[in-house]
PDB file of C-alpha atoms in Angstrom:
ATOM      1  CA  GLN A   1      -0.442  -0.197  -0.176  1.00  0.00           C
ATOM      2  CA  VAL A   2       1.173   3.374  -0.860  1.00  0.00           C
ATOM      3  CA  GLN A   3      -0.106   6.721   0.784  1.00  0.00           C
ATOM      4  CA  LEU A   4       1.124   9.731  -0.545  1.00  0.00           C
ATOM      5  CA  ALA A   5       1.074  13.521   0.488  1.00  0.00           C
ATOM      6  CA  GLU A   6       2.256  16.651  -2.015  1.00  0.00           C
ATOM      7  CA  SER A   7       3.350  19.945  -0.465  1.00  0.00           C
ATOM      8  CA  GLY A   8       4.958  22.951  -1.480  1.00  0.00           C
ATOM      9  CA  GLY A   9       2.128  24.631  -3.365  1.00  0.00           C
ATOM     10  CA  GLY A  10       1.366  28.210  -3.724  1.00  0.00           C
ATOM     11  CA  LEU A  11       1.014  31.587  -5.509  1.00  0.00           C
ATOM     12  CA  VAL A  12       4.397  33.047  -7.092  1.00  0.00           C
ATOM     13  CA  GLN A  13       5.104  35.738  -9.553  1.00  0.00           C
ATOM     14  CA  ALA A  14       5.738  35.096 -13.356  1.00  0.00           C
ATOM     15  CA  GLY A  15       9.366  33.668 -13.924  1.00  0.00           C
ATOM     16  CA  GLY A  16       9.736  32.743 -10.037  1.00  0.00           C
ATOM     17  CA  SER A  17      10.544  29.185  -8.834  1.00  0.00           C
ATOM     18  CA  LEU A  18       8.929  26.853  -6.740  1.00  0.00           C
ATOM     19  CA  ARG A  19      10.238  23.423  -5.229  1.00  0.00           C
ATOM     20  CA  LEU A  20       7.029  20.770  -4.717  1.00  0.00           C
ATOM     21  CA  SER A  21       7.366  17.823  -2.627  1.00  0.00           C
ATOM     22  CA  CYS A  22       5.865  14.498  -2.267  1.00  0.00           C
ATOM     23  CA  ALA A  23       5.949  12.328   1.169  1.00  0.00           C
ATOM     24  CA  ALA A  24       5.463   8.723   0.522  1.00  0.00           C
ATOM     25  CA  SER A  25       4.862   5.819   2.725  1.00  0.00           C
ATOM     26  CA  GLY A  26       4.776   2.214   2.350  1.00  0.00           C
ATOM     27  CA  ARG A  27       7.729  -0.313   2.449  1.00  0.00           C
ATOM     28  CA  THR A  28       7.148  -0.863  -1.200  1.00  0.00           C
ATOM     29  CA  PHE A  29       7.775   3.018  -2.433  1.00  0.00           C
ATOM     30  CA  SER A  30      11.055   2.567  -3.936  1.00  0.00           C
ATOM     31  CA  ALA A  31      10.468  -0.418  -6.181  1.00  0.00           C
ATOM     32  CA  TYR A  32       8.359   2.578  -8.439  1.00  0.00           C
ATOM     33  CA  ALA A  33       9.148   4.539 -10.898  1.00  0.00           C
ATOM     34  CA  MET A  34       7.366   7.969  -9.928  1.00  0.00           C
ATOM     35  CA  GLY A  35       5.803  11.000 -11.737  1.00  0.00           C
ATOM     36  CA  TRP A  36       4.460  14.152 -11.455  1.00  0.00           C
ATOM     37  CA  PHE A  37       1.216  15.445 -13.111  1.00  0.00           C
ATOM     38  CA  ARG A  38      -1.088  18.382 -13.026  1.00  0.00           C
ATOM     39  CA  GLN A  39      -4.176  19.694 -13.373  1.00  0.00           C
ATOM     40  CA  ALA A  40      -5.885  22.857 -14.283  1.00  0.00           C
ATOM     41  CA  PRO A  41      -9.324  24.358 -14.315  1.00  0.00           C
ATOM     42  CA  GLY A  42     -11.307  22.359 -16.581  1.00  0.00           C
ATOM     43  CA  LYS A  43      -9.135  20.295 -18.168  1.00  0.00           C
ATOM     44  CA  GLY A  44      -7.814  16.515 -17.830  1.00  0.00           C
ATOM     45  CA  ARG A  45      -4.624  15.899 -15.312  1.00  0.00           C
ATOM     46  CA  GLU A  46      -1.175  15.540 -17.647  1.00  0.00           C
ATOM     47  CA  TRP A  47       2.128  13.896 -16.826  1.00  0.00           C
ATOM     48  CA  ILE A  48       4.820  16.282 -16.220  1.00  0.00           C
ATOM     49  CA  ALA A  49       8.146  14.522 -15.376  1.00  0.00           C
ATOM     50  CA  THR A  50       8.740  10.646 -14.346  1.00  0.00           C
ATOM     51  CA  ILE A  51      11.860   9.141 -12.710  1.00  0.00           C
ATOM     52  CA  THR A  52      13.059   5.428 -12.709  1.00  0.00           C
ATOM     53  CA  TRP A  53      12.659   3.831  -9.168  1.00  0.00           C
ATOM     54  CA  ASP A  54      16.715   4.113  -8.649  1.00  0.00           C
ATOM     55  CA  GLY A  55      16.577   7.988  -9.935  1.00  0.00           C
ATOM     56  CA  GLY A  56      19.322   6.681 -12.536  1.00  0.00           C
ATOM     57  CA  ARG A  57      16.548   8.207 -15.607  1.00  0.00           C
ATOM     58  CA  THR A  58      14.478  11.088 -16.040  1.00  0.00           C
ATOM     59  CA  TYR A  59      11.927  12.081 -18.269  1.00  0.00           C
ATOM     60  CA  TYR A  60      10.121  15.576 -18.873  1.00  0.00           C
ATOM     61  CA  LYS A  61       6.872  17.430 -20.951  1.00  0.00           C
ATOM     62  CA  ASP A  62       8.627  18.970 -23.541  1.00  0.00           C
ATOM     63  CA  SER A  63       6.821  22.058 -22.215  1.00  0.00           C
ATOM     64  CA  VAL A  64       8.261  22.046 -19.116  1.00  0.00           C
ATOM     65  CA  LYS A  65      11.943  20.410 -20.321  1.00  0.00           C
ATOM     66  CA  GLY A  66      14.725  22.752 -19.148  1.00  0.00           C
ATOM     67  CA  ARG A  67      12.622  24.529 -16.194  1.00  0.00           C
ATOM     68  CA  PHE A  68      11.361  21.675 -14.090  1.00  0.00           C
ATOM     69  CA  THR A  69      13.780  18.483 -12.714  1.00  0.00           C
ATOM     70  CA  ILE A  70      12.329  15.498 -10.739  1.00  0.00           C
ATOM     71  CA  SER A  71      14.732  14.315  -8.247  1.00  0.00           C
ATOM     72  CA  ARG A  72      13.968  11.776  -5.483  1.00  0.00           C
ATOM     73  CA  ASP A  73      15.417  10.120  -1.742  1.00  0.00           C
ATOM     74  CA  ASN A  74      14.659   6.473  -1.442  1.00  0.00           C
ATOM     75  CA  THR A  75      16.050   6.768   2.133  1.00  0.00           C
ATOM     76  CA  LYS A  76      13.399   9.327   2.775  1.00  0.00           C
ATOM     77  CA  ASN A  77      10.583   8.089   0.653  1.00  0.00           C
ATOM     78  CA  THR A  78      10.166  11.476  -1.123  1.00  0.00           C
ATOM     79  CA  VAL A  79      10.043  13.012  -4.564  1.00  0.00           C
ATOM     80  CA  ASP A  80      10.635  16.350  -5.259  1.00  0.00           C
ATOM     81  CA  LEU A  81       9.700  18.596  -8.336  1.00  0.00           C
ATOM     82  CA  GLN A  82      12.315  22.067  -8.441  1.00  0.00           C
ATOM     83  CA  MET A  83      10.321  24.733 -11.055  1.00  0.00           C
ATOM     84  CA  ASN A  84      12.046  27.440 -12.115  1.00  0.00           C
ATOM     85  CA  SER A  85      11.276  30.068 -15.052  1.00  0.00           C
ATOM     86  CA  LEU A  86       7.555  29.853 -13.752  1.00  0.00           C
ATOM     87  CA  LYS A  87       4.570  30.676 -16.081  1.00  0.00           C
ATOM     88  CA  PRO A  88       1.647  31.250 -15.670  1.00  0.00           C
ATOM     89  CA  GLU A  89       0.012  28.243 -17.737  1.00  0.00           C
ATOM     90  CA  ASP A  90       2.141  26.312 -14.963  1.00  0.00           C
ATOM     91  CA  THR A  91      -1.142  27.329 -12.965  1.00  0.00           C
ATOM     92  CA  ALA A  92      -2.251  23.517 -11.825  1.00  0.00           C
ATOM     93  CA  VAL A  93      -2.919  21.388  -8.625  1.00  0.00           C
ATOM     94  CA  TYR A  94       0.004  19.154  -8.719  1.00  0.00           C
ATOM     95  CA  TYR A  95       0.040  15.205  -7.895  1.00  0.00           C
ATOM     96  CA  CYS A  96       2.634  12.595  -7.654  1.00  0.00           C
ATOM     97  CA  SER A  97       2.144   8.805  -8.331  1.00  0.00           C
ATOM     98  CA  PRO A  98       3.595   5.627  -9.143  1.00  0.00           C
ATOM     99  CA  VAL A  99       3.888   5.732 -13.024  1.00  0.00           C
ATOM    100  CA  ALA A 100       4.506   3.470 -15.648  1.00  0.00           C
ATOM    101  CA  ALA A 101       5.612   3.638 -18.957  1.00  0.00           C
ATOM    102  CA  TYR A 102       2.677   2.214 -21.604  1.00  0.00           C
ATOM    103  CA  GLY A 103       4.354   2.410 -24.874  1.00  0.00           C
ATOM    104  CA  SER A 104       5.165   5.993 -25.498  1.00  0.00           C
ATOM    105  CA  THR A 105       3.779   7.823 -22.369  1.00  0.00           C
ATOM    106  CA  TRP A 106       3.575   7.319 -18.575  1.00  0.00           C
ATOM    107  CA  ASP A 107       0.529   6.591 -16.544  1.00  0.00           C
ATOM    108  CA  SER A 108      -0.409   6.720 -13.285  1.00  0.00           C
ATOM    109  CA  PHE A 109       0.207   2.946 -12.177  1.00  0.00           C
ATOM    110  CA  GLY A 110      -2.213   1.700  -9.494  1.00  0.00           C
ATOM    111  CA  ASP A 111      -4.015   4.934  -9.006  1.00  0.00           C
ATOM    112  CA  TYR A 112      -2.151   6.477  -6.087  1.00  0.00           C
ATOM    113  CA  TRP A 113      -3.189   9.889  -5.365  1.00  0.00           C
ATOM    114  CA  GLY A 114      -2.342  12.745  -2.799  1.00  0.00           C
ATOM    115  CA  GLN A 115      -4.314  15.353  -1.909  1.00  0.00           C
ATOM    116  CA  GLY A 116      -2.354  17.797  -4.447  1.00  0.00           C
ATOM    117  CA  THR A 117      -0.715  20.883  -4.057  1.00  0.00           C
ATOM    118  CA  GLN A 118      -1.909  24.057  -5.790  1.00  0.00           C
ATOM    119  CA  VAL A 119       0.765  25.985  -7.657  1.00  0.00           C
ATOM    120  CA  THR A 120      -0.550  29.109  -8.665  1.00  0.00           C
ATOM    121  CA  VAL A 121       1.526  31.650 -10.945  1.00  0.00           C
ATOM    122  CA  SER A 122       0.334  35.340 -11.375  1.00  0.00           C
ATOM    123  CA  SER A 123       1.308  37.563 -14.705  1.00  0.00           C
TER     124      SER A 123
END
């Protein structure tokens, strides 16, 4: 069983930075690749970034490449998302979840979600 809790969101100005954190519980956490997702008002949840179970590889949605960095610390059961050069279109509720690759896309594996954390970027 995996439980997740996202934190670190807030209100920032365009061009600013924010660091999100995901705290996970469960004895099998380190076996999962982990990802970040976001959902803007009126839109579906979209995949943002993935990090493999050992932290050896990362993958990003094109629109956040060069601005966002995903990392994990399996000794602390945490997954972070460093967000730089934020834009108004980054405004959304951000979630973390175990992920798996389905063909050329990433999606939630096992449908585990926390409460999410709100990120609002003003123009």
